[in-house]
Amino acid sequence: MPQTDFDLDQLAAYLHLTPPQVEKLAGRGTIPGRKVSGKWKFSKADVHIWLESRIGLSDDAELAKVEDVLQRQVRIVEEEITISDLLRVETIKVPLRSKSPKKIVGEICELATVAGVLWDPEKMTEAVLARESLHSTALDNGVAMLHPRRPMPGILAEGFLALGRSYQGIPFGGSRGILTDVFFLIGSTDDRSHLRTLARLSRIISNSNVLAEIRETEDPEKILASIRDREEDF
């Protein structure tokens, strides 16, 4: 059975912190954890959700540090996560026609299915909506980064990204009533690649020029080129 918890030393190594630093953060409630027989235990699922929330709130400098930490966790040779490779012209759709959160998610999942990278759009739609019910992935810049709570490799042909933009923003759970009009769907095969993708994507969409290009053109090739140009600056 796969291990579902970190102990204090394991989480410290995972985050590249010292055990006392992790213990202090856990004691403050900053990192989600619990004590079992006087020893700290940390759910891997809860830690991943915590990391996701921190990524969404970070600026570019902090996101670069997160990427570095996640990259150092890789113990085998892996290719660099590249957004412009995960995203294809075939998985970009402008405009999205749907006007409700549920239908928006379904439309993007169907787009990924037609492109041949997702095999079960209904299952992915259900999982994404369940994740959104826990905590919205909508950001204050009008972007949502849709994904299931945990990777679902069994329904993916490969790791991928899909992107859709609606003409008008819709209420999607963002703070202060901010509407969401740009939707990324992240399809990852494992937790590590998911977090690395999320950190890299967050850096890209923090750039106002990239978002302007996404919002001003209906040409998928121009959108992809803008993302590629931004990524080359990293």
Coordinates of N, CA and C in Angstrom, one line a residue:
M1 N 0.8 -1.2 0.0 CA 0.0 0.0 0.0 C 0.9 1.2 0.0
P2 N 0.6 2.2 -0.9 CA 1.5 3.4 -0.9 C 1.4 4.2 0.3
Q3 N 2.5 4.8 0.7 CA 2.5 5.7 1.9 C 1.7 6.9 1.7
T4 N 0.8 7.3 2.6 CA -0.1 8.4 2.5 C 0.3 9.6 3.3
D5 N 1.3 9.4 4.2 CA 1.7 10.5 5.2 C 3.2 10.7 5.1
F6 N 3.6 12.0 5.3 CA 5.0 12.3 5.6 C 5.2 12.3 7.1
D7 N 6.4 11.9 7.6 CA 6.7 12.3 9.0 C 7.5 13.6 8.9
L8 N 7.9 14.1 10.1 CA 8.6 15.4 10.1 C 9.8 15.5 9.3
D9 N 10.7 14.5 9.4 CA 11.9 14.5 8.6 C 11.7 14.4 7.1
Q10 N 10.7 13.5 6.8 CA 10.4 13.4 5.3 C 9.9 14.6 4.7
L11 N 9.0 15.3 5.4 CA 8.4 16.5 4.9 C 9.5 17.6 4.8
A12 N 10.4 17.7 5.8 CA 11.5 18.6 5.8 C 12.3 18.4 4.5
A13 N 12.7 17.1 4.3 CA 13.5 16.8 3.1 C 12.7 17.2 1.8
Y14 N 11.4 16.9 1.8 CA 10.6 17.2 0.6 C 10.5 18.7 0.3
L15 N 10.4 19.5 1.3 CA 10.3 21.0 1.2 C 11.7 21.7 1.2
H16 N 12.8 20.9 1.4 CA 14.1 21.5 1.5 C 14.1 22.5 2.7
L17 N 13.6 22.1 3.8 CA 13.6 22.9 5.0 C 14.2 22.0 6.1
T18 N 14.5 22.6 7.3 CA 15.0 21.8 8.4 C 13.8 21.3 9.2
P19 N 13.9 20.2 9.9 CA 12.8 19.7 10.7 C 12.3 20.7 11.7
P20 N 13.2 21.5 12.4 CA 12.6 22.5 13.3 C 11.8 23.6 12.6
Q21 N 12.2 23.9 11.3 CA 11.4 24.9 10.6 C 10.0 24.3 10.3
V22 N 10.0 23.1 9.9 CA 8.7 22.5 9.5 C 7.8 22.4 10.8
E23 N 8.4 22.0 11.9 CA 7.7 21.8 13.2 C 7.1 23.2 13.6
K24 N 7.9 24.2 13.4 CA 7.4 25.6 13.8 C 6.2 25.9 12.9
L25 N 6.3 25.7 11.6 CA 5.2 26.0 10.7 C 4.0 25.2 11.0
A26 N 4.2 23.9 11.3 CA 3.0 23.1 11.6 C 2.4 23.5 12.9
G27 N 3.2 23.9 13.9 CA 2.7 24.4 15.2 C 1.8 25.6 15.0
R28 N 2.2 26.4 14.1 CA 1.4 27.7 13.8 C 0.2 27.4 12.9
G29 N 0.1 26.2 12.4 CA -1.0 25.9 11.5 C -0.8 26.3 10.1
T30 N 0.4 26.7 9.8 CA 0.7 27.2 8.4 C 0.8 26.0 7.5
I31 N 1.4 24.9 7.9 CA 1.4 23.6 7.1 C 0.4 22.7 7.8
P32 N -0.5 22.1 7.0 CA -1.5 21.2 7.6 C -0.9 19.9 8.1
G33 N -1.1 19.6 9.4 CA -0.5 18.4 10.0 C -1.3 18.0 11.2
R34 N -1.0 16.9 11.8 CA -1.6 16.4 13.0 C -0.6 15.6 13.8
K35 N -0.8 15.6 15.1 CA 0.1 14.8 16.0 C -0.5 13.4 16.3
V36 N 0.2 12.4 16.1 CA -0.2 11.0 16.4 C 0.8 10.4 17.4
S37 N 0.4 10.2 18.6 CA 1.3 9.7 19.7 C 2.4 10.6 19.9
G38 N 2.1 11.9 19.8 CA 3.2 12.9 20.1 C 4.1 13.2 18.9
K39 N 3.9 12.6 17.8 CA 4.7 12.8 16.6 C 3.9 13.4 15.4
W40 N 4.5 14.3 14.7 CA 3.8 15.0 13.6 C 3.7 14.0 12.4
K41 N 2.5 14.1 11.9 CA 2.2 13.4 10.6 C 1.5 14.3 9.6
F42 N 1.9 14.2 8.4 CA 1.4 15.2 7.4 C 0.8 14.4 6.2
S43 N -0.5 14.5 5.9 CA -1.1 13.9 4.8 C -0.5 14.4 3.5
K44 N 0.0 13.5 2.6 CA 0.5 13.9 1.3 C -0.5 14.7 0.5
A45 N -1.7 14.2 0.5 CA -2.8 14.9 -0.2 C -3.0 16.4 0.3
D46 N -3.0 16.5 1.6 CA -3.1 17.9 2.2 C -1.9 18.8 1.9
V47 N -0.8 18.2 2.0 CA 0.5 19.0 1.7 C 0.4 19.4 0.2
H48 N 0.0 18.6 -0.7 CA -0.1 19.0 -2.1 C -1.1 20.1 -2.3
I49 N -2.2 20.0 -1.6 CA -3.2 21.1 -1.7 C -2.7 22.4 -1.1
W50 N -2.0 22.3 0.0 CA -1.3 23.5 0.6 C -0.3 24.1 -0.4
L51 N 0.5 23.3 -1.0 CA 1.5 23.8 -2.0 C 0.7 24.5 -3.1
E52 N -0.4 23.9 -3.6 CA -1.1 24.5 -4.7 C -1.6 25.9 -4.3
S53 N -2.1 26.0 -3.0 CA -2.6 27.3 -2.6 C -1.5 28.3 -2.5
R54 N -0.3 27.9 -2.0 CA 0.8 28.8 -1.9 C 1.3 29.2 -3.3
I55 N 1.3 28.3 -4.3 CA 1.7 28.7 -5.6 C 0.7 29.7 -6.2
G56 N -0.6 29.6 -6.0 CA -1.5 30.6 -6.5 C -1.4 31.9 -5.9
L57 N -0.8 32.1 -4.7 CA -0.7 33.4 -4.1 C 0.7 34.0 -4.3
S58 N 1.6 33.3 -4.9 CA 3.0 33.8 -5.0 C 3.2 34.7 -6.2
D59 N 4.3 35.6 -6.0 CA 4.7 36.4 -7.1 C 5.8 35.6 -7.9
D60 N 6.3 36.3 -9.0 CA 7.2 35.6 -9.9 C 8.5 35.1 -9.2
A61 N 9.0 35.9 -8.3 CA 10.3 35.6 -7.6 C 10.0 34.3 -6.8
E62 N 8.9 34.3 -6.0 CA 8.6 33.2 -5.2 C 8.3 32.0 -6.0
L63 N 7.6 32.1 -7.1 CA 7.3 31.0 -8.0 C 8.6 30.4 -8.5
A64 N 9.6 31.2 -8.9 CA 10.9 30.7 -9.3 C 11.5 29.8 -8.3
K65 N 11.4 30.2 -7.0 CA 12.0 29.5 -5.9 C 11.2 28.1 -5.7
V66 N 9.9 28.2 -5.9 CA 9.1 27.0 -5.8 C 9.5 26.0 -6.9
E67 N 9.7 26.5 -8.1 CA 10.1 25.6 -9.2 C 11.4 25.0 -8.9
D68 N 12.4 25.7 -8.3 CA 13.7 25.2 -8.0 C 13.6 24.1 -6.9
V69 N 12.7 24.3 -5.9 CA 12.5 23.3 -4.9 C 11.9 22.0 -5.5
L70 N 10.9 22.2 -6.3 CA 10.3 21.0 -6.9 C 11.2 20.3 -7.9
Q71 N 12.1 21.0 -8.6 CA 13.0 20.4 -9.5 C 14.0 19.6 -8.7
R72 N 14.5 20.1 -7.6 CA 15.5 19.4 -6.7 C 14.9 18.1 -6.1
Q73 N 13.6 18.0 -6.1 CA 13.0 16.8 -5.6 C 13.2 15.6 -6.5
V74 N 13.4 15.9 -7.8 CA 13.5 14.9 -8.8 C 14.8 14.1 -8.6
R75 N 14.7 12.8 -8.3 CA 15.9 11.9 -8.0 C 16.3 11.2 -9.3
I76 N 15.5 11.2 -10.3 CA 15.9 10.6 -11.6 C 15.9 11.7 -12.7
V77 N 16.6 11.3 -13.8 CA 16.6 12.3 -14.9 C 15.3 12.4 -15.5
E78 N 14.7 13.6 -15.5 CA 13.4 13.9 -16.1 C 13.6 15.2 -17.0
E79 N 12.8 15.2 -18.0 CA 12.7 16.4 -18.9 C 12.1 17.5 -18.1
E80 N 12.5 18.7 -18.4 CA 12.0 19.9 -17.8 C 10.5 20.0 -18.2
I81 N 9.7 20.5 -17.3 CA 8.3 20.7 -17.6 C 8.2 22.0 -18.4
T82 N 7.6 21.9 -19.6 CA 7.5 23.0 -20.5 C 6.0 23.2 -20.9
I83 N 5.5 24.3 -20.5 CA 4.1 24.6 -20.8 C 3.8 24.6 -22.3
S84 N 4.7 25.2 -23.1 CA 4.4 25.3 -24.5 C 4.5 23.9 -25.2
D85 N 5.0 22.9 -24.5 CA 5.0 21.5 -25.0 C 3.7 20.8 -24.6
L86 N 3.3 21.1 -23.4 CA 2.0 20.4 -22.8 C 0.8 21.0 -23.5
L87 N 0.8 22.3 -23.9 CA -0.3 22.9 -24.5 C -0.1 22.8 -26.1
R88 N -1.2 22.5 -26.8 CA -1.2 22.4 -28.2 C -2.2 23.3 -28.8
V89 N -2.0 23.6 -30.1 CA -3.1 24.4 -30.8 C -4.4 23.6 -30.7
E90 N -4.4 22.3 -30.8 CA -5.6 21.5 -30.7 C -6.3 21.6 -29.4
T91 N -5.6 21.9 -28.3 CA -6.2 22.0 -27.0 C -6.5 23.4 -26.5
I92 N -6.5 24.3 -27.5 CA -6.9 25.7 -27.2 C -8.2 26.1 -27.9
K93 N -9.1 26.7 -27.2 CA -10.4 27.0 -27.8 C -10.8 28.4 -27.4
V94 N -11.1 29.2 -28.4 CA -11.6 30.6 -28.2 C -12.6 30.9 -29.2
P95 N -13.8 31.2 -28.9 CA -14.3 31.3 -27.5 C -14.9 30.0 -27.0
L96 N -15.0 29.9 -25.6 CA -15.9 28.9 -25.0 C -17.3 29.4 -25.1
R97 N -18.2 28.5 -25.4 CA -19.6 28.9 -25.6 C -20.4 28.8 -24.3
S98 N -19.9 28.0 -23.3 CA -20.7 27.7 -22.1 C -20.7 29.0 -21.2
K99 N -21.7 29.0 -20.4 CA -21.9 30.2 -19.5 C -22.1 29.8 -18.0
S100 N -21.9 28.6 -17.7 CA -21.9 28.2 -16.3 C -20.7 27.4 -15.9
P101 N -20.3 27.4 -14.7 CA -19.0 26.7 -14.3 C -19.0 25.2 -14.7
K102 N -20.2 24.5 -14.5 CA -20.2 23.1 -14.8 C -20.0 22.9 -16.3
K103 N -20.7 23.7 -17.1 CA -20.6 23.5 -18.6 C -19.3 23.9 -19.1
I104 N -18.7 24.9 -18.5 CA -17.3 25.4 -18.9 C -16.4 24.2 -18.7
V105 N -16.4 23.6 -17.5 CA -15.5 22.5 -17.3 C -15.7 21.3 -18.3
G106 N -17.0 21.0 -18.5 CA -17.3 20.0 -19.4 C -16.8 20.3 -20.8
E107 N -17.0 21.5 -21.3 CA -16.5 21.9 -22.6 C -15.0 21.8 -22.8
I108 N -14.3 22.2 -21.8 CA -12.8 22.1 -21.9 C -12.4 20.6 -21.8
C109 N -13.0 19.8 -21.0 CA -12.7 18.4 -21.0 C -13.0 17.7 -22.3
E110 N -14.1 18.1 -22.9 CA -14.5 17.6 -24.2 C -13.4 18.0 -25.3
L111 N -12.9 19.2 -25.2 CA -11.9 19.7 -26.1 C -10.7 18.8 -26.0
A112 N -10.2 18.4 -24.8 CA -9.1 17.6 -24.6 C -9.4 16.2 -25.1
T113 N -10.6 15.7 -25.0 CA -10.9 14.4 -25.5 C -10.9 14.4 -27.1
V114 N -11.4 15.4 -27.7 CA -11.3 15.5 -29.2 C -9.9 15.5 -29.6
A115 N -9.0 16.2 -28.9 CA -7.6 16.3 -29.2 C -6.9 15.0 -29.0
G116 N -7.5 14.0 -28.3 CA -6.9 12.7 -28.1 C -6.0 12.5 -26.9
V117 N -6.1 13.5 -25.9 CA -5.2 13.4 -24.8 C -6.0 13.0 -23.5
L118 N -7.3 13.0 -23.6 CA -8.2 12.6 -22.4 C -9.2 11.6 -22.9
W119 N -9.3 10.5 -22.2 CA -10.1 9.4 -22.6 C -11.5 9.4 -22.0
D120 N -11.7 10.0 -20.8 CA -13.0 10.0 -20.1 C -13.3 11.4 -19.7
P121 N -14.0 12.2 -20.5 CA -14.3 13.6 -20.2 C -15.3 13.7 -19.0
E122 N -16.2 12.7 -18.9 CA -17.2 12.8 -17.9 C -16.5 12.6 -16.5
K123 N -15.6 11.6 -16.4 CA -14.9 11.4 -15.2 C -14.1 12.5 -14.8
M124 N -13.4 13.1 -15.7 CA -12.5 14.3 -15.4 C -13.4 15.5 -15.0
T125 N -14.5 15.7 -15.7 CA -15.4 16.8 -15.3 C -15.8 16.7 -13.9
E126 N -16.2 15.5 -13.6 CA -16.7 15.2 -12.2 C -15.6 15.5 -11.2
A127 N -14.4 15.0 -11.5 CA -13.3 15.2 -10.5 C -12.9 16.7 -10.4
V128 N -12.9 17.4 -11.5 CA -12.5 18.8 -11.4 C -13.6 19.6 -10.6
L129 N -14.8 19.3 -10.9 CA -15.9 20.0 -10.1 C -15.8 19.7 -8.6
A130 N -15.5 18.4 -8.3 CA -15.3 18.1 -6.9 C -14.1 18.9 -6.3
R131 N -13.1 19.0 -7.0 CA -11.9 19.8 -6.5 C -12.3 21.3 -6.3
E132 N -13.1 21.8 -7.3 CA -13.5 23.2 -7.2 C -14.4 23.4 -5.9
S133 N -15.2 22.4 -5.6 CA -16.1 22.5 -4.4 C -15.3 22.6 -3.1
L134 N -14.1 22.1 -3.1 CA -13.2 22.2 -1.9 C -12.6 23.6 -1.8
H135 N -12.1 24.1 -2.9 CA -11.5 25.4 -2.9 C -11.3 25.8 -4.3
S136 N -11.9 26.9 -4.7 CA -11.8 27.4 -6.1 C -10.4 27.6 -6.6
T137 N -10.1 27.2 -7.8 CA -8.8 27.5 -8.4 C -8.8 28.8 -9.1
A138 N -9.9 29.6 -9.0 CA -9.9 30.9 -9.7 C -9.0 31.9 -9.0
L139 N -8.3 32.7 -9.8 CA -7.3 33.7 -9.2 C -7.9 35.1 -9.5
D140 N -7.3 36.0 -8.8 CA -7.7 37.4 -8.9 C -7.4 38.0 -10.3
N141 N -6.7 37.4 -11.1 CA -6.4 37.9 -12.5 C -7.4 37.4 -13.5
G142 N -8.4 36.7 -13.0 CA -9.5 36.2 -13.9 C -9.1 34.8 -14.6
V143 N -8.2 34.1 -14.0 CA -7.7 32.8 -14.6 C -8.1 31.8 -13.6
A144 N -8.6 30.6 -14.1 CA -8.7 29.4 -13.2 C -7.9 28.3 -13.8
M145 N -7.2 27.6 -12.9 CA -6.3 26.5 -13.2 C -7.0 25.2 -12.8
L146 N -7.8 24.6 -13.6 CA -8.7 23.5 -13.3 C -7.8 22.2 -13.2
H147 N -8.1 21.4 -12.3 CA -7.5 20.1 -12.1 C -8.2 19.3 -11.1
P148 N -8.1 17.9 -11.2 CA -8.7 17.1 -10.1 C -7.9 17.2 -8.8
R149 N -8.4 16.7 -7.7 CA -7.6 16.8 -6.5 C -6.3 16.0 -6.6
R150 N -6.4 14.8 -7.2 CA -5.2 14.1 -7.4 C -5.1 13.7 -8.9
P151 N -3.9 13.5 -9.4 CA -3.8 13.1 -10.8 C -4.5 11.9 -11.1
M152 N -5.0 11.8 -12.4 CA -5.8 10.6 -12.8 C -5.2 10.0 -14.1
P153 N -4.0 9.4 -14.0 CA -3.2 8.9 -15.1 C -4.0 7.9 -15.9
G154 N -4.9 7.2 -15.3 CA -5.6 6.1 -16.0 C -6.5 6.6 -17.1
I155 N -6.9 7.9 -17.1 CA -7.8 8.4 -18.2 C -7.1 9.3 -19.1
L156 N -5.7 9.4 -19.0 CA -5.0 10.3 -19.8 C -4.1 9.5 -20.8
A157 N -4.1 10.0 -22.0 CA -3.1 9.5 -23.0 C -1.7 9.9 -22.7
E158 N -1.6 11.1 -22.1 CA -0.3 11.7 -21.7 C -0.6 12.9 -20.9
G159 N 0.4 13.5 -20.2 CA 0.2 14.8 -19.6 C -0.1 15.9 -20.6
F160 N -1.0 16.8 -20.2 CA -1.4 17.8 -21.2 C -1.9 19.0 -20.5
L161 N -2.1 20.1 -21.2 CA -2.8 21.3 -20.8 C -3.8 21.6 -21.9
A162 N -5.0 22.1 -21.5 CA -6.0 22.7 -22.4 C -6.3 24.1 -21.9
L163 N -6.7 24.9 -22.8 CA -7.0 26.3 -22.5 C -8.2 26.8 -23.3
G164 N -9.1 27.4 -22.5 CA -10.3 28.0 -23.1 C -10.5 29.4 -22.6
R165 N -11.1 30.3 -23.4 CA -11.4 31.6 -23.0 C -12.8 32.0 -23.4
S166 N -13.6 32.5 -22.5 CA -14.9 32.9 -22.8 C -14.9 34.4 -23.1
Y167 N -15.9 34.9 -23.9 CA -16.0 36.3 -24.2 C -16.3 37.1 -23.0
Q168 N -17.1 36.6 -22.1 CA -17.5 37.3 -20.9 C -17.1 36.4 -19.7
G169 N -16.6 37.1 -18.7 CA -16.2 36.3 -17.5 C -17.5 35.8 -16.8
I170 N -17.3 34.7 -16.0 CA -18.4 34.1 -15.3 C -18.0 34.0 -13.8
P171 N -19.0 34.0 -12.9 CA -18.7 33.8 -11.5 C -18.1 32.4 -11.3
F172 N -16.9 32.2 -10.8 CA -16.3 30.9 -10.7 C -15.7 30.7 -9.3
G173 N -16.1 31.5 -8.4 CA -15.6 31.2 -7.0 C -14.4 32.1 -6.6
G174 N -14.0 33.0 -7.5 CA -12.9 33.9 -7.2 C -13.2 34.8 -6.0
S175 N -12.2 35.4 -5.4 CA -12.4 36.3 -4.3 C -13.0 37.6 -4.8
R176 N -13.7 38.3 -3.9 CA -14.2 39.7 -4.1 C -15.1 39.7 -5.4
G177 N -15.7 38.6 -5.7 CA -16.6 38.7 -6.9 C -16.0 38.8 -8.2
I178 N -14.7 38.6 -8.3 CA -14.0 38.8 -9.6 C -14.4 37.7 -10.6
L179 N -14.7 38.1 -11.8 CA -15.2 37.1 -12.8 C -14.0 36.4 -13.5
T180 N -14.2 35.2 -13.9 CA -13.2 34.4 -14.6 C -13.5 34.2 -16.0
D181 N -12.5 34.4 -16.9 CA -12.7 34.3 -18.3 C -11.7 33.4 -19.0
V182 N -10.6 33.1 -18.3 CA -9.5 32.2 -18.9 C -9.4 31.0 -18.0
F183 N -9.5 29.8 -18.7 CA -9.6 28.5 -18.0 C -8.5 27.6 -18.6
F184 N -7.6 27.2 -17.7 CA -6.6 26.1 -18.1 C -7.1 24.8 -17.4
L185 N -7.0 23.7 -18.1 CA -7.2 22.4 -17.6 C -5.8 21.7 -17.5
I186 N -5.4 21.3 -16.3 CA -4.2 20.6 -16.1 C -4.4 19.1 -16.0
G187 N -3.8 18.3 -16.9 CA -3.9 16.9 -16.9 C -2.5 16.3 -16.6
S188 N -2.2 15.9 -15.4 CA -0.9 15.4 -15.0 C -1.0 13.9 -14.7
T189 N 0.1 13.3 -14.8 CA 0.2 11.8 -14.6 C 0.7 11.5 -13.2
D190 N 1.2 12.5 -12.4 CA 1.6 12.2 -11.1 C 1.7 13.5 -10.3
D191 N 1.8 13.4 -9.0 CA 1.8 14.6 -8.1 C 2.9 15.5 -8.4
R192 N 4.1 15.0 -8.6 CA 5.3 15.8 -8.8 C 5.2 16.6 -10.1
S193 N 4.8 16.0 -11.2 CA 4.7 16.8 -12.4 C 3.6 17.8 -12.4
H194 N 2.5 17.4 -11.6 CA 1.4 18.3 -11.4 C 1.9 19.6 -10.8
L195 N 2.6 19.5 -9.7 CA 3.1 20.7 -8.9 C 4.0 21.5 -9.8
R196 N 4.9 20.8 -10.5 CA 5.9 21.5 -11.3 C 5.1 22.3 -12.5
T197 N 4.1 21.6 -13.0 CA 3.3 22.3 -14.1 C 2.6 23.5 -13.5
L198 N 2.0 23.3 -12.3 CA 1.3 24.4 -11.7 C 2.2 25.6 -11.4
A199 N 3.4 25.3 -10.9 CA 4.3 26.4 -10.6 C 4.7 27.2 -11.9
R200 N 5.1 26.4 -12.9 CA 5.5 27.0 -14.2 C 4.4 27.8 -14.9
L201 N 3.2 27.2 -14.9 CA 2.0 27.9 -15.5 C 1.7 29.2 -14.7
S202 N 1.8 29.1 -13.4 CA 1.5 30.3 -12.6 C 2.5 31.5 -12.9
R203 N 3.8 31.1 -13.2 CA 4.7 32.2 -13.6 C 4.3 32.8 -14.9
I204 N 3.9 32.0 -15.8 CA 3.5 32.5 -17.1 C 2.3 33.4 -17.1
I205 N 1.3 33.0 -16.3 CA 0.0 33.8 -16.3 C 0.2 35.0 -15.4
S206 N 1.3 35.1 -14.6 CA 1.5 36.3 -13.8 C 1.9 37.5 -14.7
N207 N 2.3 37.2 -16.0 CA 2.7 38.2 -16.9 C 1.5 38.8 -17.6
S208 N 1.3 40.1 -17.4 CA 0.1 40.8 -18.0 C 0.1 40.8 -19.5
N209 N 1.3 40.8 -20.2 CA 1.3 40.7 -21.6 C 0.8 39.4 -22.2
V210 N 1.1 38.3 -21.5 CA 0.6 37.0 -21.9 C -0.9 37.0 -21.8
L211 N -1.4 37.4 -20.7 CA -2.9 37.4 -20.5 C -3.6 38.3 -21.5
A212 N -3.0 39.5 -21.8 CA -3.6 40.4 -22.8 C -3.6 39.7 -24.1
E213 N -2.6 38.9 -24.5 CA -2.6 38.2 -25.8 C -3.7 37.1 -25.8
I214 N -3.9 36.4 -24.7 CA -4.9 35.4 -24.6 C -6.3 36.1 -24.8
R215 N -6.5 37.2 -24.2 CA -7.8 37.9 -24.2 C -8.1 38.7 -25.5
E216 N -7.0 39.0 -26.2 CA -7.2 39.8 -27.4 C -7.3 39.1 -28.7
T217 N -6.9 37.8 -28.7 CA -6.9 37.1 -30.0 C -7.7 35.8 -29.9
E218 N -8.2 35.4 -31.1 CA -8.9 34.1 -31.2 C -8.0 33.1 -31.9
D219 N -6.8 33.4 -32.2 CA -5.9 32.6 -32.9 C -5.0 31.7 -32.0
P220 N -5.3 30.4 -31.9 CA -4.6 29.5 -31.0 C -3.1 29.6 -31.2
E221 N -2.6 29.7 -32.4 CA -1.2 29.7 -32.7 C -0.5 31.0 -32.1
K222 N -1.2 32.1 -32.1 CA -0.7 33.3 -31.5 C -0.6 33.2 -30.0
I223 N -1.6 32.6 -29.4 CA -1.7 32.4 -28.0 C -0.5 31.5 -27.6
L224 N -0.3 30.4 -28.3 CA 0.8 29.5 -28.0 C 2.1 30.1 -28.2
A225 N 2.3 30.9 -29.2 CA 3.5 31.6 -29.4 C 3.9 32.6 -28.3
S226 N 2.8 33.3 -27.8 CA 3.0 34.2 -26.7 C 3.5 33.5 -25.5
I227 N 2.9 32.4 -25.2 CA 3.3 31.6 -24.0 C 4.7 31.1 -24.2
R228 N 5.1 30.6 -25.4 CA 6.4 30.1 -25.7 C 7.4 31.2 -25.5
D229 N 7.1 32.4 -26.0 CA 8.1 33.6 -25.8 C 8.3 33.9 -24.4
R230 N 7.2 33.9 -23.6 CA 7.4 34.2 -22.2 C 8.2 33.1 -21.5
E231 N 8.0 31.9 -21.8 CA 8.7 30.8 -21.2 C 10.2 30.8 -21.5
E232 N 10.5 31.3 -22.7 CA 11.9 31.4 -23.1 C 12.7 32.4 -22.2
D233 N 12.0 33.2 -21.5 CA 12.7 34.2 -20.6 C 13.1 33.6 -19.3
F234 N 12.6 32.4 -19.0 CA 12.9 31.8 -17.7 C 14.3 31.3 -17.6

